[in-house]
Each structure stands twice: as structure tokens, then as C-alpha cells.
Short mmCIF file of C-alpha atoms and ligand atoms in Angstrom, two decimals:
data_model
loop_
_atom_site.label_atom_id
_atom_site.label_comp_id
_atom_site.label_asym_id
_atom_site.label_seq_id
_atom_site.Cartn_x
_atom_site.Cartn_y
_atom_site.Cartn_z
CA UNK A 1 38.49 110.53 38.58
CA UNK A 2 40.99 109.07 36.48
CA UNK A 3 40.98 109.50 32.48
CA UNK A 4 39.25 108.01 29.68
CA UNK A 5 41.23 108.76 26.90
CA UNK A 6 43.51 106.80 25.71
CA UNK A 7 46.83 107.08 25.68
CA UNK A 8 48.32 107.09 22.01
CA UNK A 9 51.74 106.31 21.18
CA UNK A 10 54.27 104.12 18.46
CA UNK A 11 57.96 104.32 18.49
CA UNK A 12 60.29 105.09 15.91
CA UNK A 13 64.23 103.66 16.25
CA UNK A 14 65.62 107.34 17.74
CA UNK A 15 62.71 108.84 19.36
CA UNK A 16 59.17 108.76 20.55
CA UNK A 17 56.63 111.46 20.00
CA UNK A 18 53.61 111.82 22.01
CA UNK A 19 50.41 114.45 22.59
CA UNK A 20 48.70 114.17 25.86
CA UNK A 21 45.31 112.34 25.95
CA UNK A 22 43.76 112.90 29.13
CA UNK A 23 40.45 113.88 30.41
CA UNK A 24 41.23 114.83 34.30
CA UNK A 25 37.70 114.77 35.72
CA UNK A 26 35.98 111.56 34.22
CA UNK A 27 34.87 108.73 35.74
CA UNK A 28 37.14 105.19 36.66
CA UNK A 29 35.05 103.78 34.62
CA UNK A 30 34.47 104.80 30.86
CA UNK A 31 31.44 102.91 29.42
CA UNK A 32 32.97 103.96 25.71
CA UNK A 33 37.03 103.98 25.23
CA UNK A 34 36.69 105.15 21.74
CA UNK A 35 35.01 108.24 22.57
CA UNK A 36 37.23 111.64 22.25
CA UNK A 37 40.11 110.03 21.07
CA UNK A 38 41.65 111.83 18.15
CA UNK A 39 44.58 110.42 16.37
CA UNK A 40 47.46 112.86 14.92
CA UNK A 41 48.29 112.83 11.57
CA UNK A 42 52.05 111.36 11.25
CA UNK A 43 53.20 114.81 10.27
CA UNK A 44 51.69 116.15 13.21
CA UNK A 45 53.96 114.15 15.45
CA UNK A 46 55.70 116.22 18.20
CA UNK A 47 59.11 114.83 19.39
CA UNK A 48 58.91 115.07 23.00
CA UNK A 49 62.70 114.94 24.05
CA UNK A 50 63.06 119.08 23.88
CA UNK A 51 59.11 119.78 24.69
CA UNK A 52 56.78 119.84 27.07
CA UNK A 53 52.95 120.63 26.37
CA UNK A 54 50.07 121.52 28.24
CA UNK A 55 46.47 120.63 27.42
CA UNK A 56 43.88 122.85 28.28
CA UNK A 57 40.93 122.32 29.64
CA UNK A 58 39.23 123.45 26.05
CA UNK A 59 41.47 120.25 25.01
CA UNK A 60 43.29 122.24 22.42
CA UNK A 61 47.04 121.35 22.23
CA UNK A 62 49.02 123.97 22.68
CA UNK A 63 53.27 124.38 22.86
CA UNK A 64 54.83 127.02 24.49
CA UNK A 65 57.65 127.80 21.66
CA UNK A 66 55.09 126.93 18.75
CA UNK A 67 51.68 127.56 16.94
CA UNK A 68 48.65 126.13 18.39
CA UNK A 69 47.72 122.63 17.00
CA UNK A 70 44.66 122.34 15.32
CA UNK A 71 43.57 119.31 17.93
CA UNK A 72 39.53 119.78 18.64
CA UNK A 73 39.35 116.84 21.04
CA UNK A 74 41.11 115.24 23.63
CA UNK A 75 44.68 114.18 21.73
CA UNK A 76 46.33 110.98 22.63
CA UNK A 77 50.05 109.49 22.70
CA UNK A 78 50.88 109.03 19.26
CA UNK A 79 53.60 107.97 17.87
CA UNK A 80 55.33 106.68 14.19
CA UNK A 81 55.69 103.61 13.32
CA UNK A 82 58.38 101.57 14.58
CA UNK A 83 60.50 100.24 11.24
CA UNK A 84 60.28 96.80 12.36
CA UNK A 85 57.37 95.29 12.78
CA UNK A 86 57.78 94.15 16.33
CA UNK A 87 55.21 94.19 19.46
CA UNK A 88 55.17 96.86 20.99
CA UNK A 89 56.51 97.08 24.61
CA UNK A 90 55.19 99.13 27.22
CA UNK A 91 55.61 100.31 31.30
CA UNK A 92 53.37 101.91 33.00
CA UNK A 93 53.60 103.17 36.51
CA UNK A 94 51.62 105.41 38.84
CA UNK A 95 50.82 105.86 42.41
CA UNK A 96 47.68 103.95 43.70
CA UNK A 97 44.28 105.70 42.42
CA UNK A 98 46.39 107.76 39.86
CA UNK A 99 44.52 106.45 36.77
CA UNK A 100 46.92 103.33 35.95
CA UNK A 101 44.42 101.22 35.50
CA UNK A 102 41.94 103.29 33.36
CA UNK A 103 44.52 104.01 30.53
CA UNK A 104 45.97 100.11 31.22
CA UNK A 105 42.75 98.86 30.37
CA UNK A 106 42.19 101.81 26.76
CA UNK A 107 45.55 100.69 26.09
CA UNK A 108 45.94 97.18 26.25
CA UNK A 109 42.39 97.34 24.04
CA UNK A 110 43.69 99.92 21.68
CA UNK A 111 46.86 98.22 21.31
CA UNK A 112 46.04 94.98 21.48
CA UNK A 113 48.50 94.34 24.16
CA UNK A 114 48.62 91.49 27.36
CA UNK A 115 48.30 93.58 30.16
CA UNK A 116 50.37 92.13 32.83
CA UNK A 117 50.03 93.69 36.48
CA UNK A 118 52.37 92.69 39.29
CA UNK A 119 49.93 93.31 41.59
CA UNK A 120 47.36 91.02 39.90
CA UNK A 121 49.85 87.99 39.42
CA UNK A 122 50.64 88.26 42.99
CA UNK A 123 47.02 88.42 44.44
CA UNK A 124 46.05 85.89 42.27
CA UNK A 125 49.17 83.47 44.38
CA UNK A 126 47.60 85.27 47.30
CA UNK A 127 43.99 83.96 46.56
CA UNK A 128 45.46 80.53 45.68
CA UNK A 129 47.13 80.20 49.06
CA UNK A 130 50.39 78.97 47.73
CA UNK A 131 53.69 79.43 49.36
CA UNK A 132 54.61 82.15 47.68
CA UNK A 133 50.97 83.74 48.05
CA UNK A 134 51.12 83.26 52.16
CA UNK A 135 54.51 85.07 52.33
CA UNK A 136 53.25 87.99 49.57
CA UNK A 137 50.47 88.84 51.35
CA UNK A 138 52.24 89.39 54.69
CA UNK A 139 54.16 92.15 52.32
CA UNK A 140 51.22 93.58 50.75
CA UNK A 141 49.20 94.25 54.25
CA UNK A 142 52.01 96.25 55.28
CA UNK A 143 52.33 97.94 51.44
CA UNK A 144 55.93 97.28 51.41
CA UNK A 145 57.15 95.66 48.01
CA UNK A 146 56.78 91.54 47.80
CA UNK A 147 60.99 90.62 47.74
CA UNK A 148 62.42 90.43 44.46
CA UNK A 149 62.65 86.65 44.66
CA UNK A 150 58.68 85.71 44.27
CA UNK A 151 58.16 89.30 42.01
CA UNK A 152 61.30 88.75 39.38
CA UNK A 153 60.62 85.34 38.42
CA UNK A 154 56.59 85.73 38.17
CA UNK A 155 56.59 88.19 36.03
CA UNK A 156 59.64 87.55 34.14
CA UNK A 157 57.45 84.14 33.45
CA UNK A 158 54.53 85.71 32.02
CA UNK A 159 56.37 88.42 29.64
CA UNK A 160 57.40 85.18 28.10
CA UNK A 161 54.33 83.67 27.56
CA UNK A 162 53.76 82.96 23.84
CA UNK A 163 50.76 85.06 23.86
CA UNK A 164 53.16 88.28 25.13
CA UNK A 165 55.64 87.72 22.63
CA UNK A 166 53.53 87.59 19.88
CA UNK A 167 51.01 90.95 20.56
CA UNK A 168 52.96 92.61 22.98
CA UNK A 169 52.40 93.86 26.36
CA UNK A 170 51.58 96.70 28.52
CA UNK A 171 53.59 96.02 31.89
CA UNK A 172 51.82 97.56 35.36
CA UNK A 173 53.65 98.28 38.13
CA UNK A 174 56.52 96.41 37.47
CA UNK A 175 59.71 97.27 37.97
CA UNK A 176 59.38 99.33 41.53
CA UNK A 177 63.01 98.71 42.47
CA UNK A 178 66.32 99.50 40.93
CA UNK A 179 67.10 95.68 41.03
CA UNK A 180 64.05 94.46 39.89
CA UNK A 181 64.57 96.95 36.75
CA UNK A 182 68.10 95.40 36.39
CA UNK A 183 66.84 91.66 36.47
CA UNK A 184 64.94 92.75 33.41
CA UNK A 185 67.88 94.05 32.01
CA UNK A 186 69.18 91.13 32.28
CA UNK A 187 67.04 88.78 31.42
CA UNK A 188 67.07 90.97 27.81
CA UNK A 189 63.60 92.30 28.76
CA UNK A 190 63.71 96.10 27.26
CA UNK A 191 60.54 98.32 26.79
CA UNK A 192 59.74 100.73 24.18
CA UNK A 193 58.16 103.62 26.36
CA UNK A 194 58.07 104.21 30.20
CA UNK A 195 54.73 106.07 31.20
CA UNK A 196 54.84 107.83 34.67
CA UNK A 197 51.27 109.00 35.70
CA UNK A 198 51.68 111.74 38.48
CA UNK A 199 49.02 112.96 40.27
CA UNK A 200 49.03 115.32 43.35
CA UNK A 201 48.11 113.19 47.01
CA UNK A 202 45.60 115.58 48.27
CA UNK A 203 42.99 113.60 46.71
CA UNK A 204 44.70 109.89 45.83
CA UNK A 205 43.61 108.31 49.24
CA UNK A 206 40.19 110.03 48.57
CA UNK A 207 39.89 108.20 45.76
CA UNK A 208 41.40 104.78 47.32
CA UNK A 209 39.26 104.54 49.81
CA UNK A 210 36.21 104.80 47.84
CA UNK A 211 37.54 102.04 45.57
CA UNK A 212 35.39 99.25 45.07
CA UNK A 213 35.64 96.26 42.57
CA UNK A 214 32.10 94.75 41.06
CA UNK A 215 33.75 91.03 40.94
CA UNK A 216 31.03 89.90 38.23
CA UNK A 217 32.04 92.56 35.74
CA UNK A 218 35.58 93.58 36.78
CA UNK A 219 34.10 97.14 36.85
CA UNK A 220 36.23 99.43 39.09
CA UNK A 221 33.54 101.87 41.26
CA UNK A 222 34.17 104.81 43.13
CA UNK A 223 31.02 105.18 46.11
CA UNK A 224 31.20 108.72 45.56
CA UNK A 225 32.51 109.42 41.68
CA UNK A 226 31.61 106.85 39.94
CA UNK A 227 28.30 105.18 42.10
CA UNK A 228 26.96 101.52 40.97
CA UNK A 229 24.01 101.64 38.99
CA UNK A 230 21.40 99.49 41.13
CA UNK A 231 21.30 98.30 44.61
CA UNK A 232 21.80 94.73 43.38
CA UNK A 233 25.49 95.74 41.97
CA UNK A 234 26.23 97.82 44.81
CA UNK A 235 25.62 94.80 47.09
CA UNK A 236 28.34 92.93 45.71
CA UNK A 237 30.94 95.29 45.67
CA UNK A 238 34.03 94.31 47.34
CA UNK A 239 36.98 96.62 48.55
CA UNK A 240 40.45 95.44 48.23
CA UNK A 241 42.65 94.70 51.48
CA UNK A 242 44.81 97.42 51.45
CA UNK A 243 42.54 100.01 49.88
CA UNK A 244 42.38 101.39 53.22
CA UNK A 245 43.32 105.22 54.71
CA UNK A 246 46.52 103.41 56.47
CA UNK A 247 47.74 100.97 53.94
CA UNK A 248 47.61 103.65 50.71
CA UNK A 249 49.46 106.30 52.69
CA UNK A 250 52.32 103.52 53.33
CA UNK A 251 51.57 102.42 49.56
CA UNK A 252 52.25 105.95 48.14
CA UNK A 253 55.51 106.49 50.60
CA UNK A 254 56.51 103.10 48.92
CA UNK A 255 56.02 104.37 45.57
CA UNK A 256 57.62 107.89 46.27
CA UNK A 257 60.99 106.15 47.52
CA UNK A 258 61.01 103.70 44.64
CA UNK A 259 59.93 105.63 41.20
CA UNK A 260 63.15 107.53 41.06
CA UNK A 261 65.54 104.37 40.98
CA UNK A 262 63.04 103.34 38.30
CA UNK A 263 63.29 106.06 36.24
CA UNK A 264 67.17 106.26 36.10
CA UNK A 265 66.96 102.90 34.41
CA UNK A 266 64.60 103.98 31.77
CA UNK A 267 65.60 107.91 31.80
CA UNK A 268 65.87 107.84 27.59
CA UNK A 269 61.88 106.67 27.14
CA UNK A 270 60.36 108.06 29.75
CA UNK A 271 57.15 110.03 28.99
CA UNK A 272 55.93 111.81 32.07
CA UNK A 273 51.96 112.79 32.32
CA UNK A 274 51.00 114.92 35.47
CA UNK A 275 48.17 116.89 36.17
CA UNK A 276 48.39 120.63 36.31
CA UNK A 277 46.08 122.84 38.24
CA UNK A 278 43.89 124.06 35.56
CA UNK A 279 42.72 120.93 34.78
CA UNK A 280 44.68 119.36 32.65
CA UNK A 281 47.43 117.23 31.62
CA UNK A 282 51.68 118.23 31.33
CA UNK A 283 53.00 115.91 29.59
CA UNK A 284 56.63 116.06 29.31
CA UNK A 285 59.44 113.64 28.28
P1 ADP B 1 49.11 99.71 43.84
O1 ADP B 1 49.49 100.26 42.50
O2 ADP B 1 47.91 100.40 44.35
O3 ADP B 1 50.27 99.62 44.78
P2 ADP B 1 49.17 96.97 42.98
O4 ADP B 1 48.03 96.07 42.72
O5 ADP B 1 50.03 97.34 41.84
O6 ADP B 1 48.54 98.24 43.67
O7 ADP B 1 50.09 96.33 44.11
C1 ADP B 1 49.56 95.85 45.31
C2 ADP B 1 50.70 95.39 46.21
O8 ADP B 1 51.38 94.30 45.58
C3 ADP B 1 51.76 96.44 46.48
O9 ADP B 1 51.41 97.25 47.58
C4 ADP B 1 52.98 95.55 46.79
O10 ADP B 1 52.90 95.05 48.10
C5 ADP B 1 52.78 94.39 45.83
N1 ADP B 1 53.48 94.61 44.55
C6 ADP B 1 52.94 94.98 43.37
N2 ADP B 1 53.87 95.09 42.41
C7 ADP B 1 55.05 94.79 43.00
C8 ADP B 1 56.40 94.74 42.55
N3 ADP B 1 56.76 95.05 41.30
N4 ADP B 1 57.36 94.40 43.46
C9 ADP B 1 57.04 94.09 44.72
N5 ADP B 1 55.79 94.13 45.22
C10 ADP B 1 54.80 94.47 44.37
#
């Protein structure tokens, strides 16, 4: 379920270099971040704009054209340093269940990041009831996309937020649209580095469905994967709305039609990391 290694990555001015950090078959939850992580030596930096590498299940890096890379455990995004010192700006996007929120949460602690989620501004209106909460929700039962005009302005909003400016941030799902990419555009809002997480279906709405939140800790469970420890915690757990068989498989046809407009927008930083079937990670750019 998921990955718990973190995702390792800087930006220089022309280019952004990158080695894959994932573990395919741990748990949502991962009770120590900083375990396997493995940081590249700057002159170990790959470019990834010409390459594509697999990792192994034996997490040894290795490159089709090139020499194998003396990485012994799982490697992570990794990048130079950018040659101003500015925050660094990241998107992330994946379809539900595909591990967005695992490497969102290593990141943003790795990084030092805000972590700002569409999904979590807008249930947050949700649970407050407000105006634009009532009409939201009636969007995310269905798993269509909230309109641009409640989305665009919320999160535009919080990117601005002192505390954003001055670490950084680590957007999550946000943009989904073509437009909603081009009001950021507009609005001067430009990221370093797209992430795309792909993951094959067979087993997303597996995972989905077996979701469940612990709303004391913010721990993410999975019933089956990832159990909670004691009856009392398992009592508690709650399931989000739409984490249900129905609602993810029009939540993933949503996501489907709306990456690629995405991605044309941010076509020159996009890093994509999808699993391959011999357990591991392709991570292409
Ligand atoms: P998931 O990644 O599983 O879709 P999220 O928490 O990111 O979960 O989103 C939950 C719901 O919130 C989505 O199904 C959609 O209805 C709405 N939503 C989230 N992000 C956006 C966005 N950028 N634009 C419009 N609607 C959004």
C-alpha cells in the first residue's frame, strides 16, 4: 500500500534531476519517514529529461544506457540546489489511493513545506456548512470537480498565506482542469516540479474502500493492509463520504479525463512515477 520513502528532489535554473524513492508494498502509514531514505551525492544527480529508470525490487538503481548506481537502499528525488535561495514549489497529483498522501505527508516534513490539499480546504467549507461548503459537497458526492469559482479563489488564498511564501509548499490535487492551471498562471503562481503518481486501477478502489481515517491521530488505516492497533482505535475510525466502490470509480474517470490538460500546462517539469510489474517504481520525466 502506498510508499514510505520519500520523495527527494531540488531544482536547478535548467533542469531537475531525480532517482525514484519508492517502496511499492508498504503500509499507508509509515511509523518512521526517515527510514530507507538515501540521499545522492550531488555528482550523482541524474538529469531526467533524456532518461527513464527503473528500480528494482533489490532497490538498486539501475539505467538502461548506463552503469549501475551504487544506491543500496531505496533512492529518493534528489535534486541540486536551486541558485536562489527561494521556497521551493511543488504539485503533486495522483488518482485516489495512489499514494498522494503518503509521500505529501514525507515531503512536506522533509521539506519543510505547507501542504495545501484542495480536497482538504474544501471539506473543511463542507464541515463548516458555509455557502460555498453546501454547494461543494453536492459536487464531491457525485466526484465531479467543485466549479472553478469556489476551487480558484480558495486555494489561490492560501498559497498566499505568509506562512506559504516564506517555507514553501507542496500543492495536492490542485490544478485538475486546464483552466484552473491557467488561473494560476495567471495569478503568477508557477511551481518548480509537477509529480504524477500512476498506479494501475485493478487494485485503487481496493484500497479506497478500505480507507479509514483515525480522527484523533490523523492516521490514515487500511482494514485489511494496514489494520488499527487495538479495538479502542478501530472503534473510532471513520470512512470518508465518497470513499465508496461507486464514488472512486466516478473519482478516477474524473481524474483520467482531467490529468492530461494538466500536464500540457506543466509538460517541461513534469516527473512521472508509476509502478511497474515487478515491483517497483519507473520514474520518468
Ligand atoms: P481524491 O484525490 O481522492 O479525489 P481529494 O480529497 O483530493 O480526493 O478530493 C475530494 C473531492 O474534492 C474531489 O472528488 C472533488 O469533488 C473535490 N476537489 C478536490 N480538488 C479539487 C479541485 N482542484 N477542483 C475541483 N474539485 C476538487
Amino acid at each position: 500500500m502506498g510508499s514510505n520513502s520519500c520523495l527527494n528532489f531540488a531544482i536547478t535554473h535548467h533542469c531537475v534531476y531525480l532517482s525514484p524513492s519508492f517502496s511499492p508494498n508498504s503500509k499507508l502509514h509509515n511509523p518512521n519517514p526517515n527510514h530507507n531514505q538515501f540521499l545522492l551525492s550531488r555528482s550523482s544527480f541524474i538529469p531526467i529529461a533524456t532518461s527513464s529508470f527503473a528500480l528494482h525490487s533489490n532497490h538498486t538503481l539501475s539505467h538502461p544506457r548506463s552503469k549501475k548506481l551504487p544506491l543500496r537502499n531505496a533512492p529518493n528525488f534528489y535534486v541540486a540546489a536551486s541558485a536562489k535561495a527561494v521556497p521551493l514549489k511543488v504539485m503533486i497529483s495522483g488518482a485516489p489511493a495512489s499514494g498522494k498522501g503518503t509521500q505529501c505527508e514525507l515531503i512536506t516534513q522533509k521539506y519543510g513545506l505547507v501542504h495545501i490539499a484542495a480536497g482538504d480546504l474544501l471539506r473543511v467549507e463542507v464541515a463548516a456548512a458555509s455557502e460555498n461548503g453546501k454547494r461543494a459537497k453536492e459536487y464531491m458526492e457525485k466526484g465531479e470537480l467543485v466549479p472553478d469559482e469556489i476551487v480558484v479563489m480558495m486555494v489561490k488564498e492560501r498559497l498566499l498565506q505568509p506562512d506559504s511564501q516564506e517555507k514553501g509548499w507542496l500543492l495536492d490535487g490542485y490544478p485538475r482542469s486546464s483552466s484552473q492551471a491557467a488561473a494560476l498562471e495567471d495569478f503568477g503562481i508557477h511551481p518548480d516540479i509537477f509529480i504524477l503518481l500512476e498506479v494501475p486501477e485493478d487494485n485503487l478502489v481496493e484500497r479506497v474502500v478500505g480507507r479509514r481515517l483515525d480522527p484523533l491521530t490523523g492516521k490514515i488505516y487500511h482494514l485489511k493492509y494496514s489494520p488499527p492497533e487495538s479495538e479502542e482505535i478501530a472503534s473510532r475510525l471513520t470512512q470518508r463520504f465518497d470513499d465508496t466502490e461507486e464514488r472512486v470509480k466516478l473519482r478516477l474517470h474524473t481524474h483520467h479525463q482531467n490529468v492530461e490538460a494538466v500536464l500540457s500546462t506543466y509538460k517541461d517539469i513534469t516527473v512521472k512515477a508509476g509502478m511497474t510489474n515487478f515491483s517497483g517504481w519507473l520514474i520518468s520525466g
